C-alpha cells in the first residue's frame, strides 16, 4: 500500500507503552499500524484517547507474543480477531486485518487477511480507514485524508451497501457529521440513510442511546438533529413529535 505522507510524531505514538506493544506484535514478522480514530484525530490536532492497532498477525499469535513480552492481553472479541492489550495505564485495541464473508445487517462473519486494502474496504467511513506506521508514515487506501480535510463525511464505497452491512452506520453517519462535517452532507449518504431509516427499529435501545449521546455532545448537534428529522431518521429514534426549537434553546443556554 503506497504511502500518503506523514503524521507528525504524537506523544501517544512515542510512549514507551506503545512502543512495547508494537514491538511485541511485530516480533514474528507481522506488520502493525495505528488505524482509525487515533490517526484521524491526530491529523486534525484533536486529543486522542483510544489507540487502535491493525495487524497482519493472527489473533492467537498476537496474544502469545504480547504475553511473552509481559503485556496483559484480554481476548475480548476474539471471534472477530480483536483483543485488548494493557500496558501500564494505557489500553490498546488490536484487530487482525479482516474482510467480510457474510453480514446480517448488524454483525459480520469475517475472514483474516493480510491485504490492507481489503481491510479498509470493509470499514464504514473513509476518514476511519486511515493507517499510520510507528514512524508516522500514512496510508490512505480510500482517500479518507482529503475527505477529513474537507469536512466531508463519506462512506467507503457505496453508501447503501455499507448501511445494509450494518444498520448502526445510519446513526454513525450523523454522529460523525456532527463532529467532523462541514457544509451540506454527502447527498448519496443522506439518501441511503433516508431509505434505510426503518431499519433503525431493529437496533437495540442501548446502541441507539450510545450513538445519540455521542452525537448530542457535539457543538453542531442541534443542526444535525434537524437534519435527521428532515431525512426521516429522527422519528425512528424518538417516536412522536420532537420539539426542535426546545433543543435549540437548550443549546443556547448551555453556551
CSV table of C-alpha atoms in Angstrom, one decimal:
chain,number,residue,atom,x,y,z
A,1,UNK,CA,0.0,0.0,0.0
A,2,UNK,CA,1.5,3.3,-1.1
A,3,UNK,CA,2.5,5.9,1.5
A,4,UNK,CA,0.3,9.0,1.6
A,5,UNK,CA,2.5,11.4,3.5
A,6,UNK,CA,3.4,11.6,7.2
A,7,UNK,CA,1.8,12.2,10.5
A,8,UNK,CA,3.9,14.3,12.9
A,9,UNK,CA,5.1,12.4,16.0
A,10,UNK,CA,2.5,12.3,18.7
A,11,UNK,CA,3.1,11.6,22.5
A,12,UNK,CA,0.8,8.5,22.4
A,13,UNK,CA,2.8,7.2,19.4
A,14,UNK,CA,6.2,7.5,21.0
A,15,UNK,CA,5.2,6.5,24.5
A,16,UNK,CA,7.2,3.5,25.9
A,17,UNK,CA,3.9,1.5,26.4
A,18,UNK,CA,3.0,2.0,22.8
A,19,UNK,CA,6.5,1.0,21.6
A,20,UNK,CA,6.4,-2.1,23.7
A,21,UNK,CA,3.0,-3.2,22.3
A,22,UNK,CA,4.1,-2.6,18.7
A,23,UNK,CA,7.4,-4.5,19.2
A,24,UNK,CA,5.6,-7.5,20.7
A,25,UNK,CA,3.1,-7.6,17.8
A,26,UNK,CA,5.8,-7.4,15.2
A,27,UNK,CA,8.2,-9.8,16.8
A,28,UNK,CA,7.2,-12.6,14.4
A,29,UNK,CA,7.5,-10.5,11.3
A,30,UNK,CA,3.9,-9.2,11.3
A,31,UNK,CA,3.1,-5.6,10.3
A,32,UNK,CA,1.2,-3.4,12.9
A,33,UNK,CA,-0.1,0.0,12.2
A,34,UNK,CA,-2.3,2.6,14.0
A,35,UNK,CA,-5.7,2.8,12.5
A,36,UNK,CA,-9.0,4.8,12.7
A,37,UNK,CA,-9.8,7.4,15.2
A,38,UNK,CA,-6.3,7.9,16.7
A,39,UNK,CA,-4.9,8.7,13.2
A,40,UNK,CA,-8.0,10.8,12.2
A,41,UNK,CA,-7.9,12.9,15.3
A,42,UNK,CA,-4.2,13.4,15.3
A,43,UNK,CA,-4.3,14.7,11.8
A,44,UNK,CA,-6.9,17.3,13.0
A,45,UNK,CA,-4.8,18.2,16.1
A,46,UNK,CA,-7.6,16.8,18.4
A,47,UNK,CA,-6.9,14.9,21.6
A,48,UNK,CA,-6.5,11.1,21.2
A,49,UNK,CA,-8.0,8.9,23.9
A,50,UNK,CA,-8.2,5.5,22.3
A,51,UNK,CA,-5.4,3.9,20.3
A,52,UNK,CA,-6.4,1.2,17.9
A,53,UNK,CA,-3.9,-1.0,16.0
A,54,UNK,CA,-4.4,-3.2,13.0
A,55,UNK,CA,-2.0,-6.0,12.3
A,56,UNK,CA,-1.4,-8.9,9.9
A,57,UNK,CA,-0.7,-11.2,12.8
A,58,UNK,CA,-3.4,-13.8,13.7
A,59,UNK,CA,-5.2,-13.0,17.0
A,60,UNK,CA,-3.9,-16.1,18.7
A,61,UNK,CA,-0.3,-15.2,17.8
A,62,UNK,CA,-0.9,-11.7,19.0
A,63,UNK,CA,-2.0,-12.9,22.4
A,64,UNK,CA,1.0,-15.2,22.7
A,65,UNK,CA,3.5,-12.5,21.7
A,66,UNK,CA,2.0,-9.9,24.0
A,67,UNK,CA,2.1,-12.3,27.0
A,68,UNK,CA,5.6,-13.4,26.2
A,69,UNK,CA,6.6,-9.7,26.4
A,70,UNK,CA,4.9,-9.3,29.7
A,71,UNK,CA,1.9,-7.4,28.4
A,72,UNK,CA,-1.6,-8.2,29.5
A,73,UNK,CA,-3.8,-9.4,26.7
A,74,UNK,CA,-7.5,-9.6,27.1
A,75,UNK,CA,-9.2,-11.8,24.5
A,76,UNK,CA,-12.5,-9.8,24.3
A,77,UNK,CA,-13.9,-10.0,20.8
A,78,UNK,CA,-11.5,-12.8,19.8
A,79,UNK,CA,-14.1,-14.3,17.4
A,80,UNK,CA,-13.7,-11.2,15.3
A,81,UNK,CA,-9.9,-11.1,15.6
A,82,UNK,CA,-9.9,-8.4,18.3
A,83,UNK,CA,-8.2,-8.2,21.7
A,84,UNK,CA,-7.2,-5.6,24.2
A,85,UNK,CA,-3.6,-5.1,25.3
A,86,UNK,CA,-2.9,-3.3,28.6
A,87,UNK,CA,0.4,-1.8,29.4
A,88,UNK,CA,0.6,0.4,32.4
A,89,UNK,CA,-2.4,2.7,32.3
A,90,UNK,CA,-2.8,2.5,28.5
A,91,UNK,CA,-5.2,0.3,26.7
A,92,UNK,CA,-4.8,-0.7,23.0
A,93,UNK,CA,-7.5,-2.4,20.9
A,94,UNK,CA,-5.7,-4.7,18.4
A,95,UNK,CA,-7.5,-6.3,15.5
A,96,UNK,CA,-6.2,-8.6,12.8
A,97,UNK,CA,-6.9,-7.4,9.2
A,98,UNK,CA,-10.2,-8.7,8.1
A,99,UNK,CA,-12.6,-9.0,5.2
A,100,UNK,CA,-16.3,-9.6,5.4
A,101,UNK,CA,-17.6,-13.0,4.4
A,102,UNK,CA,-21.2,-12.6,5.4
A,103,UNK,CA,-23.2,-9.8,7.0
A,104,UNK,CA,-26.7,-9.8,8.5
A,105,UNK,CA,-27.3,-6.0,8.9
A,106,UNK,CA,-25.5,-5.7,12.2
A,107,UNK,CA,-22.8,-8.4,12.6
A,108,UNK,CA,-20.4,-9.8,10.2
A,109,UNK,CA,-18.7,-13.2,9.7
A,110,UNK,CA,-15.1,-12.3,8.9
A,111,UNK,CA,-12.0,-14.0,7.4
A,112,UNK,CA,-8.5,-12.9,8.2
A,113,UNK,CA,-6.4,-11.4,5.5
A,114,UNK,CA,-3.0,-9.7,5.0
A,115,UNK,CA,-4.5,-7.3,2.5
A,116,UNK,CA,-4.6,-3.7,3.9
A,117,UNK,CA,-6.9,-2.5,1.0
A,118,UNK,CA,-9.4,-5.3,1.8
A,119,UNK,CA,-9.4,-4.3,5.5
A,120,UNK,CA,-10.0,-0.7,4.5
A,121,UNK,CA,-12.8,-1.6,2.1
A,122,UNK,CA,-14.9,-3.1,5.0
A,123,UNK,CA,-14.7,0.0,7.2
A,124,UNK,CA,-17.6,2.4,7.5
A,125,UNK,CA,-16.3,5.9,6.7
A,126,UNK,CA,-13.3,7.0,4.6
A,127,UNK,CA,-11.9,9.1,7.5
A,128,UNK,CA,-11.9,6.0,9.7
A,129,UNK,CA,-9.8,4.0,7.1
A,130,UNK,CA,-6.5,5.8,7.7
A,131,UNK,CA,-3.4,3.9,8.8
A,132,UNK,CA,0.0,5.0,10.2
A,133,UNK,CA,3.2,3.3,10.9
A,134,UNK,CA,5.0,3.9,14.2
A,135,UNK,CA,7.3,6.5,12.4
A,136,UNK,CA,4.2,8.4,11.2
A,137,UNK,CA,4.1,7.1,7.6
A,138,UNK,CA,0.5,7.4,6.5
A,139,UNK,CA,-1.5,5.1,4.3
A,140,UNK,CA,-4.8,6.2,2.8
A,141,UNK,CA,-6.3,3.5,0.5
A,142,UNK,CA,-9.8,5.1,0.2
A,143,UNK,CA,-8.9,8.8,0.1
A,144,UNK,CA,-10.0,9.5,3.6
A,145,UNK,CA,-7.4,12.2,4.3
A,146,UNK,CA,-8.9,14.5,1.6
A,147,UNK,CA,-12.4,13.9,3.0
A,148,UNK,CA,-11.2,14.6,6.5
A,149,UNK,CA,-9.6,17.9,5.5
A,150,UNK,CA,-12.7,19.0,3.6
A,151,UNK,CA,-15.1,18.0,6.4
A,152,UNK,CA,-16.7,15.5,4.1
A,153,UNK,CA,-18.2,12.5,5.9
A,154,UNK,CA,-18.3,9.8,3.2
A,155,UNK,CA,-19.0,6.1,3.3
A,156,UNK,CA,-16.3,3.7,2.0
A,157,UNK,CA,-17.6,2.7,-1.5
A,158,UNK,CA,-21.4,2.5,-2.0
A,159,UNK,CA,-23.3,4.1,0.9
A,160,UNK,CA,-26.3,1.8,0.6
A,161,UNK,CA,-24.1,-1.3,0.7
A,162,UNK,CA,-22.2,-0.1,3.8
A,163,UNK,CA,-25.5,0.5,5.6
A,164,UNK,CA,-27.0,-2.8,4.5
A,165,UNK,CA,-24.0,-4.5,6.1
A,166,UNK,CA,-24.6,-2.7,9.5
A,167,UNK,CA,-27.7,-0.6,10.1
A,168,UNK,CA,-26.0,1.2,13.0
A,169,UNK,CA,-24.0,3.1,10.4
A,170,UNK,CA,-27.0,5.3,9.8
A,171,UNK,CA,-26.6,6.8,13.2
A,172,UNK,CA,-22.8,6.8,13.0
A,173,UNK,CA,-23.1,8.9,9.8
A,174,UNK,CA,-25.0,11.6,11.6
A,175,UNK,CA,-22.8,11.4,14.7
A,176,UNK,CA,-19.6,11.8,12.6
A,177,UNK,CA,-21.2,14.6,10.6
A,178,UNK,CA,-21.9,16.4,13.9
A,179,UNK,CA,-18.3,16.2,15.0
A,180,UNK,CA,-16.4,16.3,11.7
A,181,UNK,CA,-18.7,17.5,8.9
A,182,UNK,CA,-18.7,20.9,7.3
A,183,UNK,CA,-21.3,22.2,4.9
A,184,UNK,CA,-24.0,20.1,3.4
A,185,UNK,CA,-23.8,16.3,3.9
A,186,UNK,CA,-22.9,13.9,1.1
A,187,UNK,CA,-26.0,13.5,-1.0
A,188,UNK,CA,-25.6,9.8,-1.6
A,189,UNK,CA,-25.0,9.1,2.1
A,190,UNK,CA,-28.1,11.1,3.1
A,191,UNK,CA,-30.3,9.4,0.6
A,192,UNK,CA,-29.1,6.0,1.7
A,193,UNK,CA,-29.7,6.8,5.3
A,194,UNK,CA,-33.3,8.0,4.5
A,195,UNK,CA,-34.0,4.9,2.5
A,196,UNK,CA,-32.8,2.6,5.3
A,197,UNK,CA,-34.2,4.6,8.2
A,198,UNK,CA,-36.9,2.0,9.1
A,199,UNK,CA,-34.0,-0.5,9.9
A,200,UNK,CA,-33.2,1.6,13.0
A,201,UNK,CA,-36.1,-0.1,14.7
A,202,UNK,CA,-34.1,-3.3,14.7
A,203,UNK,CA,-31.3,-1.8,16.7
A,204,UNK,CA,-31.1,-2.3,20.4
A,205,UNK,CA,-32.1,0.6,22.6
A,206,UNK,CA,-28.6,0.5,24.1
A,207,UNK,CA,-26.8,1.0,20.8
A,208,UNK,CA,-29.2,3.9,19.9
A,209,UNK,CA,-28.6,5.5,23.2
A,210,UNK,CA,-24.8,5.4,22.9
A,211,UNK,CA,-24.8,6.9,19.4
A,212,UNK,CA,-27.3,9.6,20.3
A,213,UNK,CA,-25.5,10.7,23.4
A,214,UNK,CA,-22.2,10.9,21.5
A,215,UNK,CA,-24.0,13.0,18.8
A,216,UNK,CA,-25.6,15.3,21.3
A,217,UNK,CA,-22.3,16.1,22.9
A,218,UNK,CA,-21.1,17.7,19.6
A,219,UNK,CA,-21.2,21.5,19.1
A,220,UNK,CA,-23.2,21.0,15.9
A,221,UNK,CA,-25.8,18.7,17.5
A,222,UNK,CA,-28.9,20.9,17.1
A,223,UNK,CA,-28.3,21.4,13.3
A,224,UNK,CA,-27.6,17.7,12.8
A,225,UNK,CA,-30.7,16.6,14.8
A,226,UNK,CA,-32.7,18.9,12.4
A,227,UNK,CA,-31.0,17.2,9.5
A,228,UNK,CA,-32.0,13.8,11.0
A,229,UNK,CA,-35.6,15.0,11.2
A,230,UNK,CA,-35.7,16.2,7.6
A,231,UNK,CA,-34.2,12.9,6.5
A,232,UNK,CA,-36.9,10.8,8.3
A,233,UNK,CA,-34.3,9.3,10.7
A,234,UNK,CA,-35.2,11.1,13.9
A,235,UNK,CA,-38.7,9.7,14.2
A,236,UNK,CA,-37.2,6.2,14.2
A,237,UNK,CA,-35.1,7.2,17.2
A,238,UNK,CA,-37.6,9.4,19.1
A,239,UNK,CA,-41.1,8.3,18.2
A,240,UNK,CA,-43.7,11.1,18.4
A,241,UNK,CA,-43.3,14.9,17.7
A,242,UNK,CA,-39.9,16.3,18.6
A,243,UNK,CA,-39.6,19.9,19.8
A,244,UNK,CA,-36.5,21.0,17.9
A,245,UNK,CA,-36.9,24.6,18.9
A,246,UNK,CA,-36.5,23.4,22.5
A,247,UNK,CA,-33.3,21.7,21.6
A,248,UNK,CA,-32.0,25.0,20.1
A,249,UNK,CA,-33.0,26.9,23.3
A,250,UNK,CA,-31.2,24.2,25.4
A,251,UNK,CA,-28.1,24.5,23.3
A,252,UNK,CA,-28.2,28.3,23.7
A,253,UNK,CA,-28.5,28.0,27.5
A,254,UNK,CA,-25.6,25.6,27.5
A,255,UNK,CA,-23.4,28.0,25.5
